[in-house]
Coordinates of C-alpha atoms and ligand atoms in Angstrom, one line a residue:
X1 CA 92.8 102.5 132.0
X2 CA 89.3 102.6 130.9
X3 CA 87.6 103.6 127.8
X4 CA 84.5 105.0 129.7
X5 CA 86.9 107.4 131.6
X6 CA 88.9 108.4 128.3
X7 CA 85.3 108.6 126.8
X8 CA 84.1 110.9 129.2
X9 CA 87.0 113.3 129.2
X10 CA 87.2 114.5 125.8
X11 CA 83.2 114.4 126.3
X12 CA 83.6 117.2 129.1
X13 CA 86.1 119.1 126.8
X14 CA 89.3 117.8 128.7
X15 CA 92.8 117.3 126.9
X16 CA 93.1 113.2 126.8
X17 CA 97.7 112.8 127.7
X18 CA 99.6 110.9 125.3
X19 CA 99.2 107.3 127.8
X20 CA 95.0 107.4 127.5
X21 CA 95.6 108.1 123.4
X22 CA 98.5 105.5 122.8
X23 CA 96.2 102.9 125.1
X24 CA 93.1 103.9 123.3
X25 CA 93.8 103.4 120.1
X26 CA 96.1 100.1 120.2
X27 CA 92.8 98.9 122.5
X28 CA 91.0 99.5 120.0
X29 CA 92.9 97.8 117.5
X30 CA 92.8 94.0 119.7
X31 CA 89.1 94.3 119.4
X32 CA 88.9 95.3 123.4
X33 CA 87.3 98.6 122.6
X34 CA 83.8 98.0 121.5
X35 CA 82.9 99.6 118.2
X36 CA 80.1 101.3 120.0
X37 CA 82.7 103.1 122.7
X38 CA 84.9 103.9 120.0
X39 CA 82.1 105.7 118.1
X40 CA 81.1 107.6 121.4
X41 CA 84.4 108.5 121.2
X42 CA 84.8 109.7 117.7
X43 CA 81.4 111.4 118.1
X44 CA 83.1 113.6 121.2
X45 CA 86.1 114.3 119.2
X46 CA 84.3 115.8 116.4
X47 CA 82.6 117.9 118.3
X48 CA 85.0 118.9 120.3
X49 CA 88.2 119.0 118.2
X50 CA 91.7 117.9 119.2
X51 CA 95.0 119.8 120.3
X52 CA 97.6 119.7 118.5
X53 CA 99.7 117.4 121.1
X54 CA 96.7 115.1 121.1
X55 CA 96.6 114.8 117.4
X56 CA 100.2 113.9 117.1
X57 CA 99.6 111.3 119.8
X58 CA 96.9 110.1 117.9
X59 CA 98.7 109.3 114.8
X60 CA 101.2 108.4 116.7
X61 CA 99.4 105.6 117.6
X62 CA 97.7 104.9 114.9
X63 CA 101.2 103.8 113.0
X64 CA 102.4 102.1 115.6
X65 CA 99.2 99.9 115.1
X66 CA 101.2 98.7 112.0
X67 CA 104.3 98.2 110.0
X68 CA 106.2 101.0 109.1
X69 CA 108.2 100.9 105.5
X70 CA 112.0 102.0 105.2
X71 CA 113.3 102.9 102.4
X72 CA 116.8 103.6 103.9
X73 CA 118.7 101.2 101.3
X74 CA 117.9 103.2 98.4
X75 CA 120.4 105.8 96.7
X76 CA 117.7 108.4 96.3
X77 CA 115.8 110.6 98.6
X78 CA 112.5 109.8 98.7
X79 CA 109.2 112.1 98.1
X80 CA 105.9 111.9 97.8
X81 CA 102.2 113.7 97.3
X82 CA 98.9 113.5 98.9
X83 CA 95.9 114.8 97.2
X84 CA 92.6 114.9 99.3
X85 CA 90.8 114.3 96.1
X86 CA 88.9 115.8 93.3
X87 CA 87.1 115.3 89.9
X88 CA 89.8 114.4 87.5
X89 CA 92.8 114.6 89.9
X90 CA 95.1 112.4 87.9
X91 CA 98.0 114.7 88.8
X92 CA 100.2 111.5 90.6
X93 CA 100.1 109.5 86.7
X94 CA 102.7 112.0 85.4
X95 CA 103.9 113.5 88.6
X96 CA 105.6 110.3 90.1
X97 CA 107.4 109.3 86.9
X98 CA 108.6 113.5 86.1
X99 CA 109.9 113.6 90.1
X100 CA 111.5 110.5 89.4
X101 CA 113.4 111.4 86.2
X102 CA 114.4 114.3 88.3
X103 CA 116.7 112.5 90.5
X104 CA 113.9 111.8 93.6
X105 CA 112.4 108.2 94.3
X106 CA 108.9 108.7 95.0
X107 CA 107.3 105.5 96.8
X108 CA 103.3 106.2 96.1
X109 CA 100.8 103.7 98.5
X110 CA 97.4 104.5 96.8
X111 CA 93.9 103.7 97.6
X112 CA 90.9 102.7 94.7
X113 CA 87.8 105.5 94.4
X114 CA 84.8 105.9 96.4
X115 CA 82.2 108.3 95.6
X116 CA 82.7 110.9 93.2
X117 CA 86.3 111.4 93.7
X118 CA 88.3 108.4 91.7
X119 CA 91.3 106.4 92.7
X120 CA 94.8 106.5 91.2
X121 CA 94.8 102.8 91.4
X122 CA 91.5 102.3 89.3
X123 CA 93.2 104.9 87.0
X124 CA 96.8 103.0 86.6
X125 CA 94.6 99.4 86.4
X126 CA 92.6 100.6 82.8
X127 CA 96.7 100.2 81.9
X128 CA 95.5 96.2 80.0
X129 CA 98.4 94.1 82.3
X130 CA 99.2 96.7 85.4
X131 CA 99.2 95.1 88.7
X132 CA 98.5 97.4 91.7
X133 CA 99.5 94.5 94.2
X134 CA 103.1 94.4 95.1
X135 CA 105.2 93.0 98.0
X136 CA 107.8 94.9 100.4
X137 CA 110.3 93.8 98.0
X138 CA 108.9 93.6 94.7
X139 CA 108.1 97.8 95.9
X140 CA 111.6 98.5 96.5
X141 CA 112.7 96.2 93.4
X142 CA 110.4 98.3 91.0
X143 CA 111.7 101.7 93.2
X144 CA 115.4 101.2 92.9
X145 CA 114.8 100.2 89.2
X146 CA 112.6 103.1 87.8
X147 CA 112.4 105.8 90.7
X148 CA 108.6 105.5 91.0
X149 CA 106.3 103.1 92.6
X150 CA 102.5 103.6 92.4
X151 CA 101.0 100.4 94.2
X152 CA 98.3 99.1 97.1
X153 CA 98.8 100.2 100.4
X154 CA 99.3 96.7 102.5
X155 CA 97.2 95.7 105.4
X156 CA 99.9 96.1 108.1
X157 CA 99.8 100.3 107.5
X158 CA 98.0 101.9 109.6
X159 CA 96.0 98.7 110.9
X160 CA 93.9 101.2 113.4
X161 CA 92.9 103.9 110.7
X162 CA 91.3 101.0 108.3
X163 CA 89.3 99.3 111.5
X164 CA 88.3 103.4 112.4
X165 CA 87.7 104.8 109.5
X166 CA 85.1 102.3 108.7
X167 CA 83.8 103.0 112.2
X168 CA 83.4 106.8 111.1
X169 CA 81.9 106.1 107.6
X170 CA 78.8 104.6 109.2
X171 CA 78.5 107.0 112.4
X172 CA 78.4 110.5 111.2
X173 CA 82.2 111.3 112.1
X174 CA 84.3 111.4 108.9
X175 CA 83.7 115.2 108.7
X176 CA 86.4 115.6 111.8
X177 CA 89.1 117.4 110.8
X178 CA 91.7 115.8 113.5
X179 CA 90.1 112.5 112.6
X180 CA 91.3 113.6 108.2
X181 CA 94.2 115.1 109.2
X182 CA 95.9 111.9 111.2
X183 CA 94.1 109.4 109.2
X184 CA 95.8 110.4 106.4
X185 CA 99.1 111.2 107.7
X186 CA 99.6 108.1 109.7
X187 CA 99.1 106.2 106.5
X188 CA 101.9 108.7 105.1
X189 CA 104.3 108.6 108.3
X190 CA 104.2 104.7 108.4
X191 CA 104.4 104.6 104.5
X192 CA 108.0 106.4 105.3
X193 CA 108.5 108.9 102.9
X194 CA 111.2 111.3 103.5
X195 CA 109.2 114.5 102.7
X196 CA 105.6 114.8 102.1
X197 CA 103.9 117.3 99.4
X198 CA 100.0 118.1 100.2
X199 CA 97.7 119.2 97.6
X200 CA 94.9 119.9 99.7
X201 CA 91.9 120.7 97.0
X202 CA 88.9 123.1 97.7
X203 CA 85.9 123.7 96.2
X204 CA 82.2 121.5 95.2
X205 CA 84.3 118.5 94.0
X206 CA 86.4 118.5 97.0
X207 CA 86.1 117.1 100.7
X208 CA 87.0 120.1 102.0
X209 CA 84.5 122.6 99.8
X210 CA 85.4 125.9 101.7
X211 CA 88.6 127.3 102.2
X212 CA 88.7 127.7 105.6
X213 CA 88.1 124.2 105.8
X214 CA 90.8 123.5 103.8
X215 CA 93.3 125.7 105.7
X216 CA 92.6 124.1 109.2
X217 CA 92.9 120.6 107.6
X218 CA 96.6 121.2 106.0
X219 CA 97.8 123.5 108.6
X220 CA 96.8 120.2 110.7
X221 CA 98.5 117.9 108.4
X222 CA 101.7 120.2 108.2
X223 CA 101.7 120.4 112.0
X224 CA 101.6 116.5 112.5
X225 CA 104.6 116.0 110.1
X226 CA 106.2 118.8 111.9
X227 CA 105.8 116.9 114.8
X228 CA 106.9 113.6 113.3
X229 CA 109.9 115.0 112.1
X230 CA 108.8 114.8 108.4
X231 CA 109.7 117.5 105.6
X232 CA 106.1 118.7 104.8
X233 CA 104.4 121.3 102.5
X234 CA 100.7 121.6 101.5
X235 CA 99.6 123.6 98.6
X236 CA 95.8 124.8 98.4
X237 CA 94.6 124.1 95.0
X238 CA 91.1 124.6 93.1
X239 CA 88.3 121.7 93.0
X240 CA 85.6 124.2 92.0
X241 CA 85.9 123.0 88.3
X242 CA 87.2 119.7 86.8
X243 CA 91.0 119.4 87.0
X244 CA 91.8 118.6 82.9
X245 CA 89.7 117.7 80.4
X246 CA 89.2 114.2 81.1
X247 CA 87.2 112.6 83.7
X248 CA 87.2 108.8 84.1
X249 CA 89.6 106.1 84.1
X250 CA 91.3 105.3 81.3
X251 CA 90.7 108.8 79.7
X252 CA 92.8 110.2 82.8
X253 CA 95.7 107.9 82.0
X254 CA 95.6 109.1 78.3
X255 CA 95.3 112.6 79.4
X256 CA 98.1 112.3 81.4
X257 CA 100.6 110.4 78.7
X258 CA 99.6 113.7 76.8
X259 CA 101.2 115.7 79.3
X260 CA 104.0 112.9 80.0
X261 CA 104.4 114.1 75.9
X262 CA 104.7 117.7 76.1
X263 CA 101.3 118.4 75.5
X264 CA 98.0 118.2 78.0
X265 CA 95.8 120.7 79.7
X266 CA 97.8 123.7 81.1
X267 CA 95.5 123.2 84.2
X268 CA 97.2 119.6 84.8
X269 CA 100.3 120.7 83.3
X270 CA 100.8 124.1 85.9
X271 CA 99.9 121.9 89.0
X272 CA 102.0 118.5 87.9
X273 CA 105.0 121.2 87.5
X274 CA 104.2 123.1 91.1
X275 CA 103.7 119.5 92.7
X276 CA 107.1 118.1 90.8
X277 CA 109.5 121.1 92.4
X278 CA 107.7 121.4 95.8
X279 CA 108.6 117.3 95.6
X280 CA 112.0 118.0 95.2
X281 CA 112.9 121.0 97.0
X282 CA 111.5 119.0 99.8
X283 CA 113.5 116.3 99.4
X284 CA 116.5 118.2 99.2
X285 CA 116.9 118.3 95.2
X286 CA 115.6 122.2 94.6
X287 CA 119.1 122.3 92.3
X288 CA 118.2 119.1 90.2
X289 CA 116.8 118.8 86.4
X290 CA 113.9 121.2 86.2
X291 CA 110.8 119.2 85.7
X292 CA 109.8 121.6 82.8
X293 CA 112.7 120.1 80.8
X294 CA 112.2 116.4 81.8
X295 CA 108.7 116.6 80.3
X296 CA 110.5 118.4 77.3
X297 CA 113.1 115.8 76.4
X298 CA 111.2 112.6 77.2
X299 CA 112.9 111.6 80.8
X300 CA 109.8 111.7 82.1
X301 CA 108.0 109.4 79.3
X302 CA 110.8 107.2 79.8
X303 CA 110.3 107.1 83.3
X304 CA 106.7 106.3 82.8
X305 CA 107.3 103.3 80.3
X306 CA 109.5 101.4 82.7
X307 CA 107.4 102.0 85.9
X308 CA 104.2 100.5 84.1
X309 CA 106.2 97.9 82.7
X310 CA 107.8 97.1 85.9
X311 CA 104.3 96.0 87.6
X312 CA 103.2 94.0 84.2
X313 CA 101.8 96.4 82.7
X314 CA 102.0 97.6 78.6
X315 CA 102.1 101.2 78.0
X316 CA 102.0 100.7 74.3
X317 CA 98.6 98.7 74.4
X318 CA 95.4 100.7 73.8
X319 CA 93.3 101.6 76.7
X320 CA 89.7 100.3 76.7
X321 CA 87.2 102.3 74.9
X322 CA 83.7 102.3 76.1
X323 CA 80.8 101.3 74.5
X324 CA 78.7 104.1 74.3
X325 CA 78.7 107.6 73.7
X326 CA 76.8 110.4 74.3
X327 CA 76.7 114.5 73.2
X328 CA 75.7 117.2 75.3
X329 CA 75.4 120.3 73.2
X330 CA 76.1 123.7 74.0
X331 CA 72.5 125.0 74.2
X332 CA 73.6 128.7 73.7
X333 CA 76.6 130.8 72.2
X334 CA 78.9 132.5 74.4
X335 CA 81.3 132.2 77.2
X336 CA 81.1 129.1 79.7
X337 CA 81.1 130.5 83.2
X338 CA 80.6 127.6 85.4
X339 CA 81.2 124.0 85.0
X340 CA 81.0 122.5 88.1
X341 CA 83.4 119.8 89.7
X342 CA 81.0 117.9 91.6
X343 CA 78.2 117.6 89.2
X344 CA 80.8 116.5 86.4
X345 CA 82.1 113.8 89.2
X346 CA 79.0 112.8 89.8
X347 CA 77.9 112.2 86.4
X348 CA 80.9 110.4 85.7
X349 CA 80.8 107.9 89.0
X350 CA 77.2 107.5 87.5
X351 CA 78.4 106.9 84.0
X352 CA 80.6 103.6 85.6
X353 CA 83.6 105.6 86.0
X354 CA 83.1 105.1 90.3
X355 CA 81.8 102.8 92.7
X356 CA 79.0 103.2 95.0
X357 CA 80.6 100.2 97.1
X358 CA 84.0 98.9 98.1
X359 CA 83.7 95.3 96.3
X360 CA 82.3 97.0 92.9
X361 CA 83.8 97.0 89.8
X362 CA 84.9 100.3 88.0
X363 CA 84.5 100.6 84.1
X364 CA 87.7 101.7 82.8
X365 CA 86.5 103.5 79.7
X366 CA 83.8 105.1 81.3
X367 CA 83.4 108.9 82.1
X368 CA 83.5 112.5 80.5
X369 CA 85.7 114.7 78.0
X370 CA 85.2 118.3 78.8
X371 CA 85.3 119.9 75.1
X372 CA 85.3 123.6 77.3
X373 CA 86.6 124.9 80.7
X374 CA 85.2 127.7 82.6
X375 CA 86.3 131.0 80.5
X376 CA 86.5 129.2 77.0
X377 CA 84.0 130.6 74.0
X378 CA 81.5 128.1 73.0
X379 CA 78.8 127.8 69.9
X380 CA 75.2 126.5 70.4
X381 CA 74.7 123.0 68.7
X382 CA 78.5 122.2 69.3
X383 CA 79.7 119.7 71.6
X384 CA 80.5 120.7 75.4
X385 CA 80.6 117.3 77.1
X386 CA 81.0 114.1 75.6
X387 CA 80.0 111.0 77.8
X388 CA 81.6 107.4 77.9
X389 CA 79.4 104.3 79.3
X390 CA 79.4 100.7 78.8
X391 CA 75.7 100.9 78.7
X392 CA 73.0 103.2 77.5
X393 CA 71.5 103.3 80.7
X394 CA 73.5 104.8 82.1
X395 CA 73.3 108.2 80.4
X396 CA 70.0 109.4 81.9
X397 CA 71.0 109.6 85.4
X398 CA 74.3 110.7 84.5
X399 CA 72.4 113.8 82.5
X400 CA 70.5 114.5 85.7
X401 CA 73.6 115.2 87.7
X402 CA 74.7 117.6 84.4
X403 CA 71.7 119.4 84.9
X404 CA 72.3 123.5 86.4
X405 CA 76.1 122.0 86.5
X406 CA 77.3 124.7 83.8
X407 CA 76.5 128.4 83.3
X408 CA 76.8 129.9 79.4
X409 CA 76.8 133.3 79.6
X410 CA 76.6 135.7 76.2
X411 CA 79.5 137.7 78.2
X412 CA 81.7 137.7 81.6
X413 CA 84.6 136.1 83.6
X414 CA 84.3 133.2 85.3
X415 CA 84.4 133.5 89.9
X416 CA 86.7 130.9 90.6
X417 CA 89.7 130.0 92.5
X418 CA 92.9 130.6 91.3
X419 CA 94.6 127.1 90.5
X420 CA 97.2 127.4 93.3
X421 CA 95.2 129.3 95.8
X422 CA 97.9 129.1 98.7
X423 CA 101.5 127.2 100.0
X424 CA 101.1 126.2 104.0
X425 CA 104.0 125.4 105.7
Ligands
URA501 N1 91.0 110.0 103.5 C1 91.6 109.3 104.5 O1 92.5 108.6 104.3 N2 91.1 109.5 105.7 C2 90.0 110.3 106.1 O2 89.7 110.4 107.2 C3 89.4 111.0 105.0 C4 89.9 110.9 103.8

């Protein structure tokens, strides 16, 4: 085969067979694709979409790039989630451990932040001792052990996606929904999960920020683990507002050992519970403990203690604080109407809480406490936001990306999504 020939088919709108994708990508993968064919390539996929056998070939290939995980020895089903991303998503910090002390084993391979949207492994790693680094058997040691593994996704997953996904970042083709859709489930497929839970976010904060965007990429992603013979579900959920309170690392793990306590924001509360029984019915366990009673009685907590403590970590230890502190005021009286995900993530990514490279650090105590959420009351001169920085600096630019991010109206009701906007199977 040639890569010109595969190049110029999906260029004049063909339907590239299974043999040109499976050669393509693993190709591309020894290094005898160039970069610069591959990139043609990506260019004429984005423009001119995929079918659906073609995107199931695709990831297809892409995890037989790699190794592929098995978790066949262990005396639970296994389950897990997927979020696209969003400005305080730290739904997987109480999720994993609640599925877990619901009877499921939930085997979580993570990624760090980019952009405005943080990572669950910069979140778990403000936790002083935690260790996101973990071999094939140190995984299924912690698994078997405490039900829950949140940890760094290996090198030999999905070798294919990491080499094209980098490839896209720099050439104007990330925004291809067949190029989302079997990036992220071949890391999923190969990760080997036995059902797969989708919360596919929409809204400013949110990859996807409309939601017909978002329908097309999980009826995608449900259609490729369809076709891979893999239990999944996607729900639709809001990113047109902060998810919580907190945004920022170390104030998203304490928000979430609130609601690991009973307590928490009912927004992070209502979508950990939807998440924790779409988990399970999709692993098979629709009849097990309700999740609702394991975050009553502690199981949960429990569950959370010896998972962090299994990857070095010490849930007891206090989380670092950051140095500085800022106030915005509510300028007015009256009812906030709009606080807007992606100018709270930005702020926050600007405040330290984010990287604006792979190799940077993250500051762990950095980022913002919303005080109000869209629909709450507030009084002029009281607090509505309260940043965290290691650095005084910082604040300006951070108050930039605040600025126009909220309405405060004397009266009215918020236009937003509704949490859970959908369920695509
Ligand atoms: N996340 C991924 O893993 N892949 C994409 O292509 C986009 C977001």
């Amino acid at each position: 085969m040639d890569a010109i020939d595969v190049i110029r088919a999906k260029r004049d709108g063909a339907e590239l067979t299974p043999d040109q994708i499976a050669w393509t990508i693993a190709a591309y993968t020894r290094g005898d694709i160039a970069e610069e064919q591959m990139s043609s390539l990506a260019m004429a996929i984005l423009l001119n979409g995929m079918t659906r056998p073609e995107v199931s070939a695709w990831t297809q290939a892409m995890i037989d790039s790699g190794d592929r995980m098995d978790w066949s020895s262990l005396s639970r089903p296994t389950t897990d989630k997927h979020s696209t991303g969003g400005v305080g998503d730290k739904i997987t910090l109480p999720l994993a451990p609640l599925v877990a002390a619901c009877g499921a084993a939930v085997p979580q391979l993570s990624g760090r932040g980019l952009g405005h949207t943080g990572g669950t492994l910069d979140k778990l790693e403000a936790v002083p001792g935690w260790r996101a680094s973990l071999s094939p058997a140190e995984m299924l040691g912690v698994l078997e052990e405490t039900g829950a593994v949140v940890c760094a996704a290996g090198t030999g997953l999905a070798p294919a996606d990491r080499k094209l996904y980098a490839l896209r970042d720099v050439t104007g083709t990330v925004e291809s929904i067949p190029l989302i859709a079997s990036s992220i489930m071949s890391k999923k497929i190969a990760e080997g999960t036995g059902a797969l839970v989708l919360d596919v976010k929409v809204g400013s904060g949110a990859f996807m920020k409309t939601l017909p965007d978002a329908r097309e990429l999980a009826e995608t992603m449900v259609a490729i683990g369809t076709d891979h013979g893999l239990h999944t579900v996607a729900l639709l959920t809001a990113m047109d507002r902060p998810l919580g309170n907190a945004v920022g690392n170390a104030l998203e793990v304490a928000e979430s050992v609130e609601v690991l306590a009973g307590g928490g924001p009912s927004d992070v509360v209502e979508l950990t519970l939807a998440l924790a029984r779409e988990m399970l019915a999709a692993a098979g366990l629709a009849s097990a403990k309700d999740p609702a009673d394991a975050l009553r009685d502690g199981s949960a907590m429990d569950v959370w203690r010896r998972m962090i403590t299994a990857q070095g970590g010490d849930p007891l230890a206090p989380l670092p604080v950051a140095r500085e502190t800022h106030e915005v005021l509510a300028p007015a009286t009256g009812v906030l109407t709009r606080l807007d995900a992606f100018g709270v993530g930005v702020a926050a990514w600007r405040l330290g809480a984010g990287r604006a490279r792979k190799e940077d650090p993250v500051s762990f105590g950095a980022g913002i406490l919303c005080h109000a959420k869209p629909g709450d009351k507030v009084t002029k001169g009281r607090p509505l936001l309260s940043l965290y920085a290691d650095d005084m600096d910082r604040f300006p630019r951070a108050l930039e990306s605040l600025d126009g991010a909220y309405t405060i109206e004397e009266t009215g009701t918020p236009d937003l999504h509704p949490l859970i906007i959908d369920r695509i199977t």
